Amino acid sequence: MAMTLPSSSANEYGILIDYEFCTNCHTCEVACQKELGLAPHEWGIKVLEYGPVELPNNKWEWVNLPLLTSRCNLCASRTAVGKLPTCVHHCQAGIMYYGKLDELAEKLKEKPTQVLFSR
């Protein structure tokens, strides 16, 4: 049975990223650059890094946050034919989700280390 994915042609779709488990592998960046035909210094998605920072309780904070840029169009040509956005498809950690904003917003309530992007 074939899976049908929603089209992102309407502004009601987005990408939810659970950055707690982002490994900073940059696969999303490379896949996006290739999909959109971007130059090496251009990004549709870029992983930002914060840390490592020692916290007062002898723990460490180190955050990798994939950030969608203005070049991101949620892979409109892919989603129009039922495919996932390329960053979601290629995410090795499986931390990116594509879907309707209202459904993703519900999932966002589950934990604080997530971010929801839309166009």
mmCIF file with all atom_site columns, C-alpha atoms in Angstrom:
data_model
loop_
_atom_site.group_PDB
_atom_site.id
_atom_site.type_symbol
_atom_site.label_atom_id
_atom_site.label_alt_id
_atom_site.label_comp_id
_atom_site.label_asym_id
_atom_site.label_entity_id
_atom_site.label_seq_id
_atom_site.pdbx_PDB_ins_code
_atom_site.Cartn_x
_atom_site.Cartn_y
_atom_site.Cartn_z
_atom_site.occupancy
_atom_site.B_iso_or_equiv
_atom_site.pdbx_formal_charge
_atom_site.auth_seq_id
_atom_site.auth_comp_id
_atom_site.auth_asym_id
_atom_site.auth_atom_id
_atom_site.pdbx_PDB_model_num
ATOM 1   C CA . MET A 1 1   ? 0.000  0.000  0.000  1.00 0.00 ? 1   MET A CA 1
ATOM 2   C CA . ALA A 1 2   ? 1.479  3.358  -1.046 1.00 0.00 ? 2   ALA A CA 1
ATOM 3   C CA . MET A 1 3   ? 1.761  6.114  1.532  1.00 0.00 ? 3   MET A CA 1
ATOM 4   C CA . THR A 1 4   ? 0.241  9.435  0.536  1.00 0.00 ? 4   THR A CA 1
ATOM 5   C CA . LEU A 1 5   ? 1.776  12.505 2.087  1.00 0.00 ? 5   LEU A CA 1
ATOM 6   C CA . PRO A 1 6   ? 0.139  15.921 2.224  1.00 0.00 ? 6   PRO A CA 1
ATOM 7   C CA . SER A 1 7   ? 1.260  18.646 -0.145 1.00 0.00 ? 7   SER A CA 1
ATOM 8   C CA . SER A 1 8   ? 2.918  21.727 1.329  1.00 0.00 ? 8   SER A CA 1
ATOM 9   C CA . SER A 1 9   ? 1.374  24.034 -1.261 1.00 0.00 ? 9   SER A CA 1
ATOM 10  C CA . ALA A 1 10  ? -0.826 25.530 1.450  1.00 0.00 ? 10  ALA A CA 1
ATOM 11  C CA . ASN A 1 11  ? 0.721  27.325 4.418  1.00 0.00 ? 11  ASN A CA 1
ATOM 12  C CA . GLU A 1 12  ? -0.794 24.814 6.810  1.00 0.00 ? 12  GLU A CA 1
ATOM 13  C CA . TYR A 1 13  ? 2.208  22.445 6.755  1.00 0.00 ? 13  TYR A CA 1
ATOM 14  C CA . GLY A 1 14  ? 5.511  22.570 8.565  1.00 0.00 ? 14  GLY A CA 1
ATOM 15  C CA . ILE A 1 15  ? 8.476  20.693 9.972  1.00 0.00 ? 15  ILE A CA 1
ATOM 16  C CA . LEU A 1 16  ? 8.833  19.777 13.630 1.00 0.00 ? 16  LEU A CA 1
ATOM 17  C CA . ILE A 1 17  ? 12.379 19.166 14.854 1.00 0.00 ? 17  ILE A CA 1
ATOM 18  C CA . ASP A 1 18  ? 13.174 17.390 18.128 1.00 0.00 ? 18  ASP A CA 1
ATOM 19  C CA . TYR A 1 19  ? 16.636 18.867 18.542 1.00 0.00 ? 19  TYR A CA 1
ATOM 20  C CA . GLU A 1 20  ? 17.403 16.993 21.781 1.00 0.00 ? 20  GLU A CA 1
ATOM 21  C CA . PHE A 1 21  ? 18.779 14.132 19.707 1.00 0.00 ? 21  PHE A CA 1
ATOM 22  C CA . CYS A 1 22  ? 20.333 16.015 16.763 1.00 0.00 ? 22  CYS A CA 1
ATOM 23  C CA . THR A 1 23  ? 23.817 14.555 16.255 1.00 0.00 ? 23  THR A CA 1
ATOM 24  C CA . ASN A 1 24  ? 25.099 17.463 14.121 1.00 0.00 ? 24  ASN A CA 1
ATOM 25  C CA . CYS A 1 25  ? 25.737 15.099 11.191 1.00 0.00 ? 25  CYS A CA 1
ATOM 26  C CA . HIS A 1 26  ? 24.797 17.811 8.640  1.00 0.00 ? 26  HIS A CA 1
ATOM 27  C CA . THR A 1 27  ? 22.958 15.301 6.429  1.00 0.00 ? 27  THR A CA 1
ATOM 28  C CA . CYS A 1 28  ? 19.929 17.605 6.314  1.00 0.00 ? 28  CYS A CA 1
ATOM 29  C CA . GLU A 1 29  ? 22.134 20.460 5.100  1.00 0.00 ? 29  GLU A CA 1
ATOM 30  C CA . VAL A 1 30  ? 23.755 18.430 2.339  1.00 0.00 ? 30  VAL A CA 1
ATOM 31  C CA . ALA A 1 31  ? 20.472 16.898 1.168  1.00 0.00 ? 31  ALA A CA 1
ATOM 32  C CA . CYS A 1 32  ? 18.832 20.334 1.063  1.00 0.00 ? 32  CYS A CA 1
ATOM 33  C CA . GLN A 1 33  ? 21.707 21.938 -0.837 1.00 0.00 ? 33  GLN A CA 1
ATOM 34  C CA . LYS A 1 34  ? 21.554 19.183 -3.429 1.00 0.00 ? 34  LYS A CA 1
ATOM 35  C CA . GLU A 1 35  ? 17.748 19.286 -3.699 1.00 0.00 ? 35  GLU A CA 1
ATOM 36  C CA . LEU A 1 36  ? 17.592 23.060 -4.128 1.00 0.00 ? 36  LEU A CA 1
ATOM 37  C CA . GLY A 1 37  ? 20.806 23.370 -6.161 1.00 0.00 ? 37  GLY A CA 1
ATOM 38  C CA . LEU A 1 38  ? 22.376 25.724 -3.634 1.00 0.00 ? 38  LEU A CA 1
ATOM 39  C CA . ALA A 1 39  ? 26.008 26.833 -3.601 1.00 0.00 ? 39  ALA A CA 1
ATOM 40  C CA . PRO A 1 40  ? 28.268 25.462 -0.835 1.00 0.00 ? 40  PRO A CA 1
ATOM 41  C CA . HIS A 1 41  ? 27.834 28.644 1.239  1.00 0.00 ? 41  HIS A CA 1
ATOM 42  C CA . GLU A 1 42  ? 24.030 28.742 0.858  1.00 0.00 ? 42  GLU A CA 1
ATOM 43  C CA . TRP A 1 43  ? 21.601 26.953 3.123  1.00 0.00 ? 43  TRP A CA 1
ATOM 44  C CA . GLY A 1 44  ? 17.939 25.951 3.126  1.00 0.00 ? 44  GLY A CA 1
ATOM 45  C CA . ILE A 1 45  ? 18.590 24.389 6.516  1.00 0.00 ? 45  ILE A CA 1
ATOM 46  C CA . LYS A 1 46  ? 21.643 24.962 8.692  1.00 0.00 ? 46  LYS A CA 1
ATOM 47  C CA . VAL A 1 47  ? 22.591 23.214 11.927 1.00 0.00 ? 47  VAL A CA 1
ATOM 48  C CA . LEU A 1 48  ? 23.539 25.749 14.594 1.00 0.00 ? 48  LEU A CA 1
ATOM 49  C CA . GLU A 1 49  ? 25.633 24.663 17.568 1.00 0.00 ? 49  GLU A CA 1
ATOM 50  C CA . TYR A 1 50  ? 25.651 25.934 21.126 1.00 0.00 ? 50  TYR A CA 1
ATOM 51  C CA . GLY A 1 51  ? 28.116 24.588 23.652 1.00 0.00 ? 51  GLY A CA 1
ATOM 52  C CA . PRO A 1 52  ? 29.596 22.773 25.267 1.00 0.00 ? 52  PRO A CA 1
ATOM 53  C CA . VAL A 1 53  ? 28.761 24.844 28.333 1.00 0.00 ? 53  VAL A CA 1
ATOM 54  C CA . GLU A 1 54  ? 29.204 23.649 31.900 1.00 0.00 ? 54  GLU A CA 1
ATOM 55  C CA . LEU A 1 55  ? 26.099 24.197 34.001 1.00 0.00 ? 55  LEU A CA 1
ATOM 56  C CA . PRO A 1 56  ? 26.118 24.932 37.763 1.00 0.00 ? 56  PRO A CA 1
ATOM 57  C CA . ASN A 1 57  ? 25.015 21.377 38.633 1.00 0.00 ? 57  ASN A CA 1
ATOM 58  C CA . ASN A 1 58  ? 28.163 19.815 37.108 1.00 0.00 ? 58  ASN A CA 1
ATOM 59  C CA . LYS A 1 59  ? 26.243 18.894 33.970 1.00 0.00 ? 59  LYS A CA 1
ATOM 60  C CA . TRP A 1 60  ? 26.958 20.018 30.452 1.00 0.00 ? 60  TRP A CA 1
ATOM 61  C CA . GLU A 1 61  ? 24.779 21.588 27.794 1.00 0.00 ? 61  GLU A CA 1
ATOM 62  C CA . TRP A 1 62  ? 25.509 21.052 24.126 1.00 0.00 ? 62  TRP A CA 1
ATOM 63  C CA . VAL A 1 63  ? 22.724 21.787 21.662 1.00 0.00 ? 63  VAL A CA 1
ATOM 64  C CA . ASN A 1 64  ? 22.575 21.257 17.907 1.00 0.00 ? 64  ASN A CA 1
ATOM 65  C CA . LEU A 1 65  ? 19.608 23.019 16.344 1.00 0.00 ? 65  LEU A CA 1
ATOM 66  C CA . PRO A 1 66  ? 18.672 22.560 12.679 1.00 0.00 ? 66  PRO A CA 1
ATOM 67  C CA . LEU A 1 67  ? 17.308 25.930 11.554 1.00 0.00 ? 67  LEU A CA 1
ATOM 68  C CA . LEU A 1 68  ? 15.245 26.412 8.393  1.00 0.00 ? 68  LEU A CA 1
ATOM 69  C CA . THR A 1 69  ? 16.294 29.515 6.446  1.00 0.00 ? 69  THR A CA 1
ATOM 70  C CA . SER A 1 70  ? 14.362 31.750 4.052  1.00 0.00 ? 70  SER A CA 1
ATOM 71  C CA . ARG A 1 71  ? 15.579 29.569 1.162  1.00 0.00 ? 71  ARG A CA 1
ATOM 72  C CA . CYS A 1 72  ? 13.535 26.632 2.503  1.00 0.00 ? 72  CYS A CA 1
ATOM 73  C CA . ASN A 1 73  ? 10.283 26.065 0.634  1.00 0.00 ? 73  ASN A CA 1
ATOM 74  C CA . LEU A 1 74  ? 9.459  22.816 2.498  1.00 0.00 ? 74  LEU A CA 1
ATOM 75  C CA . CYS A 1 75  ? 10.516 21.025 -0.714 1.00 0.00 ? 75  CYS A CA 1
ATOM 76  C CA . ALA A 1 76  ? 7.338  22.052 -2.492 1.00 0.00 ? 76  ALA A CA 1
ATOM 77  C CA . SER A 1 77  ? 8.191  20.011 -5.598 1.00 0.00 ? 77  SER A CA 1
ATOM 78  C CA . ARG A 1 78  ? 8.753  16.854 -3.506 1.00 0.00 ? 78  ARG A CA 1
ATOM 79  C CA . THR A 1 79  ? 5.719  17.213 -1.258 1.00 0.00 ? 79  THR A CA 1
ATOM 80  C CA . ALA A 1 80  ? 3.516  17.991 -4.270 1.00 0.00 ? 80  ALA A CA 1
ATOM 81  C CA . VAL A 1 81  ? 4.122  14.429 -5.459 1.00 0.00 ? 81  VAL A CA 1
ATOM 82  C CA . GLY A 1 82  ? 3.726  12.813 -2.031 1.00 0.00 ? 82  GLY A CA 1
ATOM 83  C CA . LYS A 1 83  ? 7.357  12.727 -0.899 1.00 0.00 ? 83  LYS A CA 1
ATOM 84  C CA . LEU A 1 84  ? 8.793  14.017 2.363  1.00 0.00 ? 84  LEU A CA 1
ATOM 85  C CA . PRO A 1 85  ? 10.954 17.149 2.363  1.00 0.00 ? 85  PRO A CA 1
ATOM 86  C CA . THR A 1 86  ? 14.500 16.007 1.665  1.00 0.00 ? 86  THR A CA 1
ATOM 87  C CA . CYS A 1 87  ? 15.840 17.066 5.096  1.00 0.00 ? 87  CYS A CA 1
ATOM 88  C CA . VAL A 1 88  ? 13.165 14.973 6.822  1.00 0.00 ? 88  VAL A CA 1
ATOM 89  C CA . HIS A 1 89  ? 13.733 12.031 4.487  1.00 0.00 ? 89  HIS A CA 1
ATOM 90  C CA . HIS A 1 90  ? 17.505 12.015 5.002  1.00 0.00 ? 90  HIS A CA 1
ATOM 91  C CA . CYS A 1 91  ? 17.669 12.819 8.751  1.00 0.00 ? 91  CYS A CA 1
ATOM 92  C CA . GLN A 1 92  ? 19.799 10.018 10.171 1.00 0.00 ? 92  GLN A CA 1
ATOM 93  C CA . ALA A 1 93  ? 18.625 10.619 13.735 1.00 0.00 ? 93  ALA A CA 1
ATOM 94  C CA . GLY A 1 94  ? 14.943 10.542 12.710 1.00 0.00 ? 94  GLY A CA 1
ATOM 95  C CA . ILE A 1 95  ? 14.188 13.742 14.618 1.00 0.00 ? 95  ILE A CA 1
ATOM 96  C CA . MET A 1 96  ? 12.364 15.670 11.891 1.00 0.00 ? 96  MET A CA 1
ATOM 97  C CA . TYR A 1 97  ? 8.639  15.399 11.160 1.00 0.00 ? 97  TYR A CA 1
ATOM 98  C CA . TYR A 1 98  ? 6.596  16.888 8.305  1.00 0.00 ? 98  TYR A CA 1
ATOM 99  C CA . GLY A 1 99  ? 2.856  17.405 8.476  1.00 0.00 ? 99  GLY A CA 1
ATOM 100 C CA . LYS A 1 100 ? -0.075 19.660 9.204  1.00 0.00 ? 100 LYS A CA 1
ATOM 101 C CA . LEU A 1 101 ? 0.749  22.464 11.624 1.00 0.00 ? 101 LEU A CA 1
ATOM 102 C CA . ASP A 1 102 ? -2.128 21.667 13.979 1.00 0.00 ? 102 ASP A CA 1
ATOM 103 C CA . GLU A 1 103 ? -1.002 18.029 14.290 1.00 0.00 ? 103 GLU A CA 1
ATOM 104 C CA . LEU A 1 104 ? 2.644  19.018 14.744 1.00 0.00 ? 104 LEU A CA 1
ATOM 105 C CA . ALA A 1 105 ? 1.633  21.620 17.345 1.00 0.00 ? 105 ALA A CA 1
ATOM 106 C CA . GLU A 1 106 ? 0.039  18.844 19.400 1.00 0.00 ? 106 GLU A CA 1
ATOM 107 C CA . LYS A 1 107 ? 3.258  16.820 19.184 1.00 0.00 ? 107 LYS A CA 1
ATOM 108 C CA . LEU A 1 108 ? 5.199  19.974 20.161 1.00 0.00 ? 108 LEU A CA 1
ATOM 109 C CA . LYS A 1 109 ? 3.395  19.992 23.522 1.00 0.00 ? 109 LYS A CA 1
ATOM 110 C CA . GLU A 1 110 ? 5.005  16.643 24.418 1.00 0.00 ? 110 GLU A CA 1
ATOM 111 C CA . LYS A 1 111 ? 8.448  18.041 25.252 1.00 0.00 ? 111 LYS A CA 1
ATOM 112 C CA . PRO A 1 112 ? 10.318 21.350 25.409 1.00 0.00 ? 112 PRO A CA 1
ATOM 113 C CA . THR A 1 113 ? 13.303 20.474 23.196 1.00 0.00 ? 113 THR A CA 1
ATOM 114 C CA . GLN A 1 114 ? 11.403 20.804 19.934 1.00 0.00 ? 114 GLN A CA 1
ATOM 115 C CA . VAL A 1 115 ? 10.853 23.605 17.465 1.00 0.00 ? 115 VAL A CA 1
ATOM 116 C CA . LEU A 1 116 ? 8.165  23.989 14.791 1.00 0.00 ? 116 LEU A CA 1
ATOM 117 C CA . PHE A 1 117 ? 8.835  25.724 11.478 1.00 0.00 ? 117 PHE A CA 1
ATOM 118 C CA . SER A 1 118 ? 6.310  26.752 8.832  1.00 0.00 ? 118 SER A CA 1
ATOM 119 C CA . ARG A 1 119 ? 6.217  28.856 5.681  1.00 0.00 ? 119 ARG A CA 1
#
